[in-house]
Every structure is written in C-alpha cells, then in structure tokens.
Amino acid sequence: MTYKTPDGPADCKPKADVCVVGAPWHAADIDGLCGGPAPLQSIHVIAQPATGGDPGATYCLAWTGSSDGAGKDATLLMNAAGYQCGAYLVGTDGQVINADGTSVFSDTPQYCEGDYPGTRMTYPGVLDFPNEGGAQPPTYVCVAENAGA
C-alpha cells in the first residue's frame, strides 16, 4: 500500500510505520487501517515552567529520550523556540492557542485530529507530574509531533 506525508511525496511504508503515534504518513481511513484512533499516550513531565495554564501562551515538549515503558519523559516549555520542541501541545483543532481563548490543557481526555487528518502526527496525551508527588492531577492535551525537530 502507498502512503504519503500530508504535503510530501508518496512512498511505500509498512502498516506498523504508518500507525505508530507521531508518524507523518497519511492514509484516507487511518483509523480503520490502524484499528481505531491513536491511543492515549502517557507523558511524564520531569520539569515545567514556573507558571502554567496561561491560554495566551504556547507550550511544547522537549523529549528527554527516556521512557519507563508506560510513558515518555519530557520537559514542558512555555513560549519556546521551535528548535527546542519535539512536540507541541495544541487544541483539538491543531492550533497552539485555542481560537476561543481557552487553554489547550483539559481535565478530560481529548479527541485530537489536528491539522493533519489521516495521520498520527496529532494524538491524545496525558501529562503526569511525577516530581509533584501526586499533588498535581493528570492533565489531558493534544500533542502534535514537530516534523522539523
């Protein structure tokens, strides 16, 4: 089967490559091909800015490369330069700041189609804050992988 990136050339890729969370490959019925929407991904925030939740700020994740098998570790950055970001926190529409002025953070799981429907580039995530010792509840977001990082 042939797949393509949203704005790039067509190529042949194995189904496993197309269905992995964060993959840029496009398929018309990706949910049918992959057995449903992208699953919720756990992200352990090991460092975060002093202030958070400002709806007028952009947020992104700098991946640390570490994982405990149940989720990936990341540093949460606010208003950071794009080269520092492995992924952005976005609204369900894929925008880094919600059009209605609300925060991209939620207390309920999100459906995350984003700017690139038919791909796995945007997916639902849940942020946990292990350094807070459970004092901060999990926060649900939509994560958009940075294809240029």
mmCIF file of N, CA and C in Angstrom:
data_model
loop_
_atom_site.group_PDB
_atom_site.id
_atom_site.type_symbol
_atom_site.label_atom_id
_atom_site.label_comp_id
_atom_site.label_asym_id
_atom_site.label_seq_id
_atom_site.Cartn_x
_atom_site.Cartn_y
_atom_site.Cartn_z
ATOM 1 N N MET A 1 0.838 -1.172 0.000
ATOM 2 C CA MET A 1 0.000 0.000 0.000
ATOM 3 C C MET A 1 0.888 1.241 0.000
ATOM 4 N N THR A 2 0.467 2.291 -0.673
ATOM 5 C CA THR A 2 1.254 3.508 -0.762
ATOM 6 C C THR A 2 0.699 4.558 0.199
ATOM 7 N N TYR A 3 1.582 5.239 0.897
ATOM 8 C CA TYR A 3 1.221 6.290 1.829
ATOM 9 C C TYR A 3 1.996 7.536 1.473
ATOM 10 N N LYS A 4 1.579 8.667 2.015
ATOM 11 C CA LYS A 4 2.313 9.898 1.786
ATOM 12 C C LYS A 4 2.247 10.766 3.017
ATOM 13 N N THR A 5 3.197 11.684 3.120
ATOM 14 C CA THR A 5 3.098 12.688 4.166
ATOM 15 C C THR A 5 2.057 13.702 3.709
ATOM 16 N N PRO A 6 1.495 14.509 4.627
ATOM 17 C CA PRO A 6 0.436 15.432 4.229
ATOM 18 C C PRO A 6 0.825 16.370 3.087
ATOM 19 N N ASP A 7 2.083 16.768 3.014
ATOM 20 C CA ASP A 7 2.484 17.696 1.952
ATOM 21 C C ASP A 7 3.698 17.185 1.179
ATOM 22 N N GLY A 8 3.902 15.877 1.184
ATOM 23 C CA GLY A 8 5.100 15.338 0.550
ATOM 24 C C GLY A 8 4.808 14.244 -0.453
ATOM 25 N N PRO A 9 5.855 13.600 -0.947
ATOM 26 C CA PRO A 9 5.705 12.565 -1.976
ATOM 27 C C PRO A 9 5.158 11.257 -1.412
ATOM 28 N N ALA A 10 4.582 10.468 -2.286
ATOM 29 C CA ALA A 10 4.080 9.147 -1.902
ATOM 30 C C ALA A 10 5.248 8.182 -1.756
ATOM 31 N N ASP A 11 5.062 7.178 -0.922
ATOM 32 C CA ASP A 11 6.099 6.188 -0.668
ATOM 33 C C ASP A 11 5.421 4.943 -0.114
ATOM 34 N N CYS A 12 6.114 3.847 -0.129
ATOM 35 C CA CYS A 12 5.589 2.620 0.473
ATOM 36 C C CYS A 12 6.172 2.477 1.872
ATOM 37 N N LYS A 13 5.307 2.243 2.825
ATOM 38 C CA LYS A 13 5.726 2.058 4.212
ATOM 39 C C LYS A 13 4.935 0.905 4.805
ATOM 40 N N PRO A 14 5.518 0.153 5.722
ATOM 41 C CA PRO A 14 4.762 -0.893 6.411
ATOM 42 C C PRO A 14 3.662 -0.274 7.270
ATOM 43 N N LYS A 15 2.615 -1.015 7.466
ATOM 44 C CA LYS A 15 1.487 -0.568 8.280
ATOM 45 C C LYS A 15 1.955 -0.124 9.665
ATOM 46 N N ALA A 16 2.883 -0.852 10.256
ATOM 47 C CA ALA A 16 3.379 -0.505 11.595
ATOM 48 C C ALA A 16 3.988 0.895 11.620
ATOM 49 N N ASP A 17 4.663 1.299 10.544
ATOM 50 C CA ASP A 17 5.256 2.637 10.471
ATOM 51 C C ASP A 17 4.180 3.703 10.350
ATOM 52 N N VAL A 18 3.121 3.413 9.601
ATOM 53 C CA VAL A 18 2.046 4.371 9.374
ATOM 54 C C VAL A 18 1.212 4.562 10.640
ATOM 55 N N CYS A 19 1.026 3.508 11.411
ATOM 56 C CA CYS A 19 0.128 3.526 12.578
ATOM 57 C C CYS A 19 0.789 3.989 13.868
ATOM 58 N N VAL A 20 2.105 4.095 13.909
ATOM 59 C CA VAL A 20 2.769 4.490 15.147
ATOM 60 C C VAL A 20 2.409 5.938 15.491
ATOM 61 N N VAL A 21 2.213 6.183 16.772
ATOM 62 C CA VAL A 21 1.866 7.523 17.242
ATOM 63 C C VAL A 21 2.974 8.501 16.873
ATOM 64 N N GLY A 22 2.590 9.629 16.284
ATOM 65 C CA GLY A 22 3.535 10.653 15.864
ATOM 66 C C GLY A 22 3.964 10.552 14.416
ATOM 67 N N ALA A 23 3.589 9.460 13.719
ATOM 68 C CA ALA A 23 4.019 9.261 12.328
ATOM 69 C C ALA A 23 3.344 10.256 11.386
ATOM 70 N N PRO A 24 4.078 10.770 10.403
ATOM 71 C CA PRO A 24 3.513 11.733 9.467
ATOM 72 C C PRO A 24 2.814 11.111 8.265
ATOM 73 N N TRP A 25 2.824 9.790 8.146
ATOM 74 C CA TRP A 25 2.285 9.150 6.950
ATOM 75 C C TRP A 25 0.768 9.249 6.909
ATOM 76 N N HIS A 26 0.245 9.505 5.735
ATOM 77 C CA HIS A 26 -1.189 9.739 5.532
ATOM 78 C C HIS A 26 -1.860 8.526 4.900
ATOM 79 N N ALA A 27 -3.061 8.201 5.405
ATOM 80 C CA ALA A 27 -3.930 7.194 4.801
ATOM 81 C C ALA A 27 -5.353 7.710 4.943
ATOM 82 N N ALA A 28 -6.166 7.561 3.893
ATOM 83 C CA ALA A 28 -7.519 8.123 3.885
ATOM 84 C C ALA A 28 -8.342 7.643 5.080
ATOM 85 N N ASP A 29 -8.309 6.369 5.417
ATOM 86 C CA ASP A 29 -9.055 5.834 6.554
ATOM 87 C C ASP A 29 -8.065 5.279 7.572
ATOM 88 N N ILE A 30 -7.273 6.166 8.141
ATOM 89 C CA ILE A 30 -6.209 5.723 9.041
ATOM 90 C C ILE A 30 -6.763 5.023 10.278
ATOM 91 N N ASP A 31 -7.911 5.472 10.796
ATOM 92 C CA ASP A 31 -8.485 4.809 11.973
ATOM 93 C C ASP A 31 -8.901 3.382 11.635
ATOM 94 N N GLY A 32 -9.477 3.176 10.462
ATOM 95 C CA GLY A 32 -9.839 1.823 10.040
ATOM 96 C C GLY A 32 -8.613 0.953 9.816
ATOM 97 N N LEU A 33 -7.603 1.518 9.185
ATOM 98 C CA LEU A 33 -6.368 0.793 8.915
ATOM 99 C C LEU A 33 -5.655 0.389 10.210
ATOM 100 N N CYS A 34 -5.640 1.311 11.167
ATOM 101 C CA CYS A 34 -4.866 1.097 12.391
ATOM 102 C C CYS A 34 -5.699 0.540 13.546
ATOM 103 N N GLY A 35 -6.972 0.263 13.298
ATOM 104 C CA GLY A 35 -7.807 -0.333 14.332
ATOM 105 C C GLY A 35 -8.378 0.664 15.323
ATOM 106 N N GLY A 36 -8.553 1.895 14.922
ATOM 107 C CA GLY A 36 -9.136 2.917 15.791
ATOM 108 C C GLY A 36 -8.257 4.145 15.867
ATOM 109 N N PRO A 37 -8.717 5.151 16.619
ATOM 110 C CA PRO A 37 -7.916 6.374 16.745
ATOM 111 C C PRO A 37 -6.638 6.123 17.539
ATOM 112 N N ALA A 38 -5.728 7.061 17.468
ATOM 113 C CA ALA A 38 -4.465 6.953 18.208
ATOM 114 C C ALA A 38 -4.762 6.821 19.694
ATOM 115 N N PRO A 39 -4.110 5.874 20.374
ATOM 116 C CA PRO A 39 -4.357 5.680 21.808
ATOM 117 C C PRO A 39 -3.742 6.807 22.643
ATOM 118 N N LEU A 40 -4.299 6.995 23.815
ATOM 119 C CA LEU A 40 -3.807 7.982 24.768
ATOM 120 C C LEU A 40 -2.364 7.642 25.150
ATOM 121 N N GLN A 41 -1.493 8.633 25.083
ATOM 122 C CA GLN A 41 -0.083 8.444 25.397
ATOM 123 C C GLN A 41 0.250 9.117 26.724
ATOM 124 N N SER A 42 0.960 8.438 27.583
ATOM 125 C CA SER A 42 1.374 8.984 28.869
ATOM 126 C C SER A 42 2.697 9.721 28.702
ATOM 127 N N ILE A 43 2.739 10.943 29.235
ATOM 128 C CA ILE A 43 3.936 11.768 29.155
ATOM 129 C C ILE A 43 4.279 12.229 30.568
ATOM 130 N N HIS A 44 5.472 11.860 31.028
ATOM 131 C CA HIS A 44 5.924 12.226 32.366
ATOM 132 C C HIS A 44 6.671 13.559 32.270
ATOM 133 N N VAL A 45 6.105 14.612 32.853
ATOM 134 C CA VAL A 45 6.719 15.935 32.835
ATOM 135 C C VAL A 45 7.703 16.009 33.998
ATOM 136 N N ILE A 46 9.002 16.008 33.662
ATOM 137 C CA ILE A 46 10.022 15.990 34.706
ATOM 138 C C ILE A 46 10.477 17.395 35.078
ATOM 139 N N ALA A 47 10.144 18.396 34.258
ATOM 140 C CA ALA A 47 10.429 19.797 34.568
ATOM 141 C C ALA A 47 9.396 20.635 33.827
ATOM 142 N N GLN A 48 9.000 21.757 34.450
ATOM 143 C CA GLN A 48 7.974 22.603 33.849
ATOM 144 C C GLN A 48 8.246 24.061 34.196
ATOM 145 N N PRO A 49 7.657 24.993 33.427
ATOM 146 C CA PRO A 49 7.852 26.410 33.742
ATOM 147 C C PRO A 49 7.188 26.760 35.071
ATOM 148 N N ALA A 50 7.644 27.852 35.670
ATOM 149 C CA ALA A 50 7.120 28.268 36.973
ATOM 150 C C ALA A 50 5.631 28.590 36.907
ATOM 151 N N THR A 51 5.168 29.112 35.788
ATOM 152 C CA THR A 51 3.740 29.391 35.613
ATOM 153 C C THR A 51 3.227 28.509 34.496
ATOM 154 N N GLY A 52 1.968 28.183 34.546
ATOM 155 C CA GLY A 52 1.403 27.320 33.512
ATOM 156 C C GLY A 52 -0.081 27.551 33.378
ATOM 157 N N GLY A 53 -0.642 27.072 32.291
ATOM 158 C CA GLY A 53 -2.069 27.182 32.071
ATOM 159 C C GLY A 53 -2.505 28.492 31.454
ATOM 160 N N ASP A 54 -1.583 29.405 31.147
ATOM 161 C CA ASP A 54 -1.944 30.679 30.527
ATOM 162 C C ASP A 54 -2.446 30.416 29.111
ATOM 163 N N PRO A 55 -3.729 30.736 28.826
ATOM 164 C CA PRO A 55 -4.256 30.432 27.498
ATOM 165 C C PRO A 55 -3.579 31.210 26.370
ATOM 166 N N GLY A 56 -2.904 32.316 26.682
ATOM 167 C CA GLY A 56 -2.233 33.093 25.655
ATOM 168 C C GLY A 56 -0.812 32.648 25.382
ATOM 169 N N ALA A 57 -0.372 31.573 26.000
ATOM 170 C CA ALA A 57 0.995 31.087 25.823
ATOM 171 C C ALA A 57 0.988 29.828 24.963
ATOM 172 N N THR A 58 2.096 29.601 24.288
ATOM 173 C CA THR A 58 2.269 28.339 23.566
ATOM 174 C C THR A 58 3.108 27.411 24.439
ATOM 175 N N TYR A 59 2.812 26.126 24.335
ATOM 176 C CA TYR A 59 3.511 25.124 25.137
ATOM 177 C C TYR A 59 4.038 24.032 24.223
ATOM 178 N N CYS A 60 5.193 23.493 24.594
ATOM 179 C CA CYS A 60 5.734 22.385 23.822
ATOM 180 C C CYS A 60 6.482 21.447 24.746
ATOM 181 N N LEU A 61 6.866 20.314 24.185
ATOM 182 C CA LEU A 61 7.585 19.289 24.921
ATOM 183 C C LEU A 61 8.974 19.112 24.320
ATOM 184 N N ALA A 62 9.962 19.089 25.176
ATOM 185 C CA ALA A 62 11.312 18.711 24.772
ATOM 186 C C ALA A 62 11.504 17.285 25.280
ATOM 187 N N TRP A 63 11.538 16.327 24.364
ATOM 188 C CA TRP A 63 11.670 14.919 24.762
ATOM 189 C C TRP A 63 13.047 14.693 25.366
ATOM 190 N N THR A 64 13.117 13.930 26.434
ATOM 191 C CA THR A 64 14.408 13.634 27.067
ATOM 192 C C THR A 64 15.046 12.380 26.498
ATOM 193 N N GLY A 65 14.255 11.567 25.820
ATOM 194 C CA GLY A 65 14.765 10.300 25.300
ATOM 195 C C GLY A 65 14.584 9.161 26.285
ATOM 196 N N SER A 66 14.078 9.455 27.468
ATOM 197 C CA SER A 66 13.857 8.427 28.481
ATOM 198 C C SER A 66 12.411 7.958 28.466
ATOM 199 N N SER A 67 12.219 6.725 28.874
ATOM 200 C CA SER A 67 10.891 6.142 28.952
ATOM 201 C C SER A 67 10.911 5.048 30.001
ATOM 202 N N ASP A 68 9.776 4.870 30.672
ATOM 203 C CA ASP A 68 9.694 3.776 31.644
ATOM 204 C C ASP A 68 8.845 2.631 31.107
ATOM 205 N N GLY A 69 8.552 2.645 29.824
ATOM 206 C CA GLY A 69 7.728 1.620 29.216
ATOM 207 C C GLY A 69 6.251 1.958 29.273
ATOM 208 N N ALA A 70 5.851 2.792 30.248
ATOM 209 C CA ALA A 70 4.457 3.216 30.366
ATOM 210 C C ALA A 70 4.277 4.644 29.869
ATOM 211 N N GLY A 71 5.355 5.315 29.525
ATOM 212 C CA GLY A 71 5.276 6.677 29.032
ATOM 213 C C GLY A 71 6.652 7.258 28.805
ATOM 214 N N LYS A 72 6.676 8.379 28.065
ATOM 215 C CA LYS A 72 7.928 9.060 27.740
ATOM 216 C C LYS A 72 8.144 10.235 28.691
ATOM 217 N N ASP A 73 9.403 10.541 28.960
ATOM 218 C CA ASP A 73 9.757 11.690 29.784
ATOM 219 C C ASP A 73 9.956 12.909 28.896
ATOM 220 N N ALA A 74 9.531 14.069 29.427
ATOM 221 C CA ALA A 74 9.673 15.312 28.684
ATOM 222 C C ALA A 74 9.778 16.488 29.636
ATOM 223 N N THR A 75 10.337 17.571 29.126
ATOM 224 C CA THR A 75 10.320 18.858 29.810
ATOM 225 C C THR A 75 9.263 19.706 29.136
ATOM 226 N N LEU A 76 8.392 20.310 29.931
ATOM 227 C CA LEU A 76 7.355 21.190 29.405
ATOM 228 C C LEU A 76 7.935 22.590 29.296
ATOM 229 N N LEU A 77 7.886 23.170 28.096
ATOM 230 C CA LEU A 77 8.418 24.500 27.840
ATOM 231 C C LEU A 77 7.280 25.444 27.478
ATOM 232 N N MET A 78 7.427 26.718 27.833
ATOM 233 C CA MET A 78 6.420 27.727 27.515
ATOM 234 C C MET A 78 7.052 28.784 26.624
ATOM 235 N N ASN A 79 6.366 29.114 25.511
ATOM 236 C CA ASN A 79 6.825 30.134 24.562
ATOM 237 C C ASN A 79 8.266 29.896 24.119
ATOM 238 N N ALA A 80 8.603 28.637 23.840
ATOM 239 C CA ALA A 80 9.970 28.268 23.474
ATOM 240 C C ALA A 80 10.166 28.346 21.963
ATOM 241 N N ALA A 81 11.406 28.500 21.578
ATOM 242 C CA ALA A 81 11.755 28.472 20.151
ATOM 243 C C ALA A 81 11.493 27.080 19.594
ATOM 244 N N GLY A 82 11.040 27.003 18.348
ATOM 245 C CA GLY A 82 10.647 25.742 17.725
ATOM 246 C C GLY A 82 11.707 24.666 17.734
ATOM 247 N N TYR A 83 12.979 25.043 17.613
ATOM 248 C CA TYR A 83 14.035 24.023 17.556
ATOM 249 C C TYR A 83 14.190 23.295 18.882
ATOM 250 N N GLN A 84 13.653 23.851 19.972
ATOM 251 C CA GLN A 84 13.741 23.189 21.266
ATOM 252 C C GLN A 84 12.640 22.150 21.450
ATOM 253 N N CYS A 85 11.641 22.172 20.574
ATOM 254 C CA CYS A 85 10.428 21.391 20.782
ATOM 255 C C CYS A 85 10.383 20.133 19.920
ATOM 256 N N GLY A 86 10.180 18.998 20.571
ATOM 257 C CA GLY A 86 9.959 17.760 19.836
ATOM 258 C C GLY A 86 8.501 17.592 19.483
ATOM 259 N N ALA A 87 7.628 18.278 20.243
ATOM 260 C CA ALA A 87 6.190 18.217 20.001
ATOM 261 C C ALA A 87 5.548 19.435 20.644
ATOM 262 N N TYR A 88 4.415 19.849 20.096
ATOM 263 C CA TYR A 88 3.661 20.981 20.629
ATOM 264 C C TYR A 88 2.401 20.494 21.313
ATOM 265 N N LEU A 89 1.957 21.214 22.328
ATOM 266 C CA LEU A 89 0.654 20.974 22.923
ATOM 267 C C LEU A 89 -0.311 21.871 22.178
ATOM 268 N N VAL A 90 -1.370 21.283 21.638
ATOM 269 C CA VAL A 90 -2.284 22.014 20.777
ATOM 270 C C VAL A 90 -3.729 21.752 21.193
ATOM 271 N N GLY A 91 -4.632 22.564 20.653
ATOM 272 C CA GLY A 91 -6.053 22.316 20.831
ATOM 273 C C GLY A 91 -6.494 21.176 19.932
ATOM 274 N N THR A 92 -7.748 20.776 20.062
ATOM 275 C CA THR A 92 -8.249 19.662 19.257
ATOM 276 C C THR A 92 -8.217 19.977 17.765
ATOM 277 N N ASP A 93 -8.152 21.273 17.417
ATOM 278 C CA ASP A 93 -8.074 21.670 16.012
ATOM 279 C C ASP A 93 -6.639 21.762 15.519
ATOM 280 N N GLY A 94 -5.670 21.490 16.388
ATOM 281 C CA GLY A 94 -4.265 21.515 15.993
ATOM 282 C C GLY A 94 -3.581 22.850 16.200
ATOM 283 N N GLN A 95 -4.299 23.867 16.666
ATOM 284 C CA GLN A 95 -3.707 25.192 16.858
ATOM 285 C C GLN A 95 -3.035 25.269 18.226
ATOM 286 N N VAL A 96 -1.893 25.981 18.308
ATOM 287 C CA VAL A 96 -1.140 26.043 19.560
ATOM 288 C C VAL A 96 -1.832 26.906 20.618
ATOM 289 N N ILE A 97 -2.725 27.785 20.210
ATOM 290 C CA ILE A 97 -3.565 28.543 21.134
ATOM 291 C C ILE A 97 -4.995 28.387 20.639
ATOM 292 N N ASN A 98 -5.909 27.948 21.500
ATOM 293 C CA ASN A 98 -7.296 27.750 21.089
ATOM 294 C C ASN A 98 -7.905 29.062 20.592
ATOM 295 N N ALA A 99 -8.662 28.976 19.503
ATOM 296 C CA ALA A 99 -9.280 30.155 18.895
ATOM 297 C C ALA A 99 -10.220 30.875 19.857
ATOM 298 N N ASP A 100 -10.864 30.138 20.762
ATOM 299 C CA ASP A 100 -11.803 30.762 21.702
ATOM 300 C C ASP A 100 -11.107 31.339 22.942
ATOM 301 N N GLY A 101 -9.798 31.310 22.973
ATOM 302 C CA GLY A 101 -9.052 31.898 24.075
ATOM 303 C C GLY A 101 -8.873 30.998 25.280
ATOM 304 N N THR A 102 -9.371 29.764 25.215
ATOM 305 C CA THR A 102 -9.212 28.854 26.338
ATOM 306 C C THR A 102 -7.872 28.125 26.237
ATOM 307 N N SER A 103 -7.458 27.540 27.329
ATOM 308 C CA SER A 103 -6.192 26.821 27.398
ATOM 309 C C SER A 103 -6.276 25.512 26.623
ATOM 310 N N VAL A 104 -5.146 25.042 26.133
ATOM 311 C CA VAL A 104 -5.079 23.741 25.465
ATOM 312 C C VAL A 104 -5.048 22.604 26.474
ATOM 313 N N PHE A 105 -4.940 22.906 27.767
ATOM 314 C CA PHE A 105 -4.949 21.903 28.824
ATOM 315 C C PHE A 105 -6.389 21.581 29.196
ATOM 316 N N SER A 106 -6.660 20.320 29.528
ATOM 317 C CA SER A 106 -8.012 19.906 29.867
ATOM 318 C C SER A 106 -7.978 18.911 31.020
ATOM 319 N N ASP A 107 -9.105 18.807 31.720
ATOM 320 C CA ASP A 107 -9.192 17.796 32.772
ATOM 321 C C ASP A 107 -9.906 16.537 32.297
ATOM 322 N N THR A 108 -10.204 16.478 30.989
ATOM 323 C CA THR A 108 -10.818 15.287 30.384
ATOM 324 C C THR A 108 -10.059 14.902 29.120
ATOM 325 N N PRO A 109 -10.056 13.630 28.763
ATOM 326 C CA PRO A 109 -9.380 13.203 27.525
ATOM 327 C C PRO A 109 -9.955 13.921 26.301
ATOM 328 N N GLN A 110 -9.093 14.151 25.312
ATOM 329 C CA GLN A 110 -9.451 14.900 24.117
ATOM 330 C C GLN A 110 -9.449 14.010 22.875
ATOM 331 N N TYR A 111 -10.301 14.377 21.894
ATOM 332 C CA TYR A 111 -10.206 13.771 20.569
ATOM 333 C C TYR A 111 -9.310 14.692 19.761
ATOM 334 N N CYS A 112 -8.230 14.187 19.222
ATOM 335 C CA CYS A 112 -7.179 15.025 18.653
ATOM 336 C C CYS A 112 -6.930 14.729 17.182
ATOM 337 N N GLU A 113 -7.714 15.293 16.317
ATOM 338 C CA GLU A 113 -7.449 15.102 14.889
ATOM 339 C C GLU A 113 -6.383 16.074 14.410
ATOM 340 N N GLY A 114 -6.475 17.323 14.801
ATOM 341 C CA GLY A 114 -5.441 18.299 14.485
ATOM 342 C C GLY A 114 -5.433 18.764 13.054
ATOM 343 N N ASP A 115 -4.318 19.372 12.666
ATOM 344 C CA ASP A 115 -4.154 19.957 11.337
ATOM 345 C C ASP A 115 -3.952 18.925 10.237
ATOM 346 N N TYR A 116 -3.568 17.704 10.584
ATOM 347 C CA TYR A 116 -3.239 16.698 9.584
ATOM 348 C C TYR A 116 -4.116 15.468 9.726
ATOM 349 N N PRO A 117 -5.417 15.590 9.372
ATOM 350 C CA PRO A 117 -6.275 14.395 9.458
ATOM 351 C C PRO A 117 -5.738 13.294 8.548
ATOM 352 N N GLY A 118 -5.961 12.064 8.962
ATOM 353 C CA GLY A 118 -5.462 10.933 8.178
ATOM 354 C C GLY A 118 -4.035 10.556 8.531
ATOM 355 N N THR A 119 -3.456 11.221 9.541
ATOM 356 C CA THR A 119 -2.104 10.883 10.001
ATOM 357 C C THR A 119 -2.156 10.614 11.497
ATOM 358 N N ARG A 120 -1.033 10.207 12.059
ATOM 359 C CA ARG A 120 -0.901 10.031 13.509
ATOM 360 C C ARG A 120 -0.020 11.128 14.110
ATOM 361 N N MET A 121 0.175 12.244 13.380
ATOM 362 C CA MET A 121 1.025 13.330 13.871
ATOM 363 C C MET A 121 0.444 13.994 15.119
ATOM 364 N N THR A 122 -0.881 14.102 15.201
ATOM 365 C CA THR A 122 -1.537 14.683 16.374
ATOM 366 C C THR A 122 -2.265 13.570 17.101
ATOM 367 N N TYR A 123 -2.035 13.469 18.409
ATOM 368 C CA TYR A 123 -2.597 12.364 19.180
ATOM 369 C C TYR A 123 -2.902 12.826 20.606
ATOM 370 N N PRO A 124 -3.770 12.092 21.315
ATOM 371 C CA PRO A 124 -4.095 12.474 22.688
ATOM 372 C C PRO A 124 -2.984 12.074 23.652
ATOM 373 N N GLY A 125 -2.744 12.956 24.607
ATOM 374 C CA GLY A 125 -1.743 12.684 25.625
ATOM 375 C C GLY A 125 -2.265 13.036 27.004
ATOM 376 N N VAL A 126 -1.685 12.419 27.996
ATOM 377 C CA VAL A 126 -1.976 12.775 29.379
ATOM 378 C C VAL A 126 -0.644 13.085 30.055
ATOM 379 N N LEU A 127 -0.562 14.284 30.605
ATOM 380 C CA LEU A 127 0.647 14.707 31.295
ATOM 381 C C LEU A 127 0.534 14.334 32.761
ATOM 382 N N ASP A 128 1.555 13.660 33.273
ATOM 383 C CA ASP A 128 1.610 13.468 34.710
ATOM 384 C C ASP A 128 2.881 14.142 35.205
ATOM 385 N N PHE A 129 2.882 14.463 36.464
ATOM 386 C CA PHE A 129 3.946 15.261 37.042
ATOM 387 C C PHE A 129 4.560 14.494 38.213
ATOM 388 N N PRO A 130 5.429 13.515 37.915
ATOM 389 C CA PRO A 130 5.952 12.642 38.976
ATOM 390 C C PRO A 130 6.724 13.394 40.054
ATOM 391 N N ASN A 131 7.341 14.522 39.705
ATOM 392 C CA ASN A 131 8.107 15.276 40.705
ATOM 393 C C ASN A 131 7.210 16.001 41.692
ATOM 394 N N GLU A 132 5.911 16.101 41.387
ATOM 395 C CA GLU A 132 4.968 16.772 42.277
ATOM 396 C C GLU A 132 4.423 15.808 43.339
ATOM 397 N N GLY A 133 4.777 14.531 43.273
ATOM 398 C CA GLY A 133 4.335 13.549 44.252
ATOM 399 C C GLY A 133 2.830 13.366 44.300
ATOM 400 N N GLY A 134 2.172 13.492 43.137
ATOM 401 C CA GLY A 134 0.732 13.299 43.076
ATOM 402 C C GLY A 134 -0.071 14.537 43.450
ATOM 403 N N ALA A 135 0.612 15.649 43.764
ATOM 404 C CA ALA A 135 -0.091 16.872 44.153
ATOM 405 C C ALA A 135 -0.788 17.536 42.973
ATOM 406 N N GLN A 136 -0.296 17.309 41.797
ATOM 407 C CA GLN A 136 -0.882 17.906 40.588
ATOM 408 C C GLN A 136 -1.607 16.802 39.820
ATOM 409 N N PRO A 137 -2.892 16.986 39.530
ATOM 410 C CA PRO A 137 -3.626 15.926 38.834
ATOM 411 C C PRO A 137 -3.160 15.786 37.385
ATOM 412 N N PRO A 138 -3.398 14.632 36.775
ATOM 413 C CA PRO A 138 -3.071 14.468 35.356
ATOM 414 C C PRO A 138 -3.804 15.508 34.514
ATOM 415 N N THR A 139 -3.168 15.945 33.443
ATOM 416 C CA THR A 139 -3.722 16.949 32.543
ATOM 417 C C THR A 139 -3.753 16.364 31.135
ATOM 418 N N TYR A 140 -4.886 16.500 30.471
ATOM 419 C CA TYR A 140 -5.056 15.953 29.125
ATOM 420 C C TYR A 140 -4.775 17.028 28.086
ATOM 421 N N VAL A 141 -4.104 16.624 27.009
ATOM 422 C CA VAL A 141 -3.709 17.541 25.936
ATOM 423 C C VAL A 141 -3.781 16.807 24.602
ATOM 424 N N CYS A 142 -3.671 17.585 23.544
ATOM 425 C CA CYS A 142 -3.407 17.033 22.223
ATOM 426 C C CYS A 142 -1.950 17.358 21.919
ATOM 427 N N VAL A 143 -1.227 16.371 21.435
ATOM 428 C CA VAL A 143 0.190 16.506 21.152
ATOM 429 C C VAL A 143 0.385 16.444 19.639
ATOM 430 N N ALA A 144 1.118 17.409 19.102
ATOM 431 C CA ALA A 144 1.430 17.425 17.675
ATOM 432 C C ALA A 144 2.937 17.305 17.523
ATOM 433 N N GLU A 145 3.383 16.202 16.944
ATOM 434 C CA GLU A 145 4.819 15.992 16.751
ATOM 435 C C GLU A 145 5.385 17.069 15.826
ATOM 436 N N ASN A 146 6.571 17.520 16.141
ATOM 437 C CA ASN A 146 7.262 18.515 15.333
ATOM 438 C C ASN A 146 8.063 17.781 14.266
ATOM 439 N N ALA A 147 7.566 17.822 13.037
ATOM 440 C CA ALA A 147 8.217 17.099 11.948
ATOM 441 C C ALA A 147 9.579 17.695 11.615
ATOM 442 N N GLY A 148 9.814 18.953 11.994
ATOM 443 C CA GLY A 148 11.075 19.596 11.685
ATOM 444 C C GLY A 148 12.107 19.477 12.780
ATOM 445 N N ALA A 149 11.752 18.820 13.885
ATOM 446 C CA ALA A 149 12.697 18.732 15.013
ATOM 447 C C ALA A 149 13.685 17.623 14.823
#
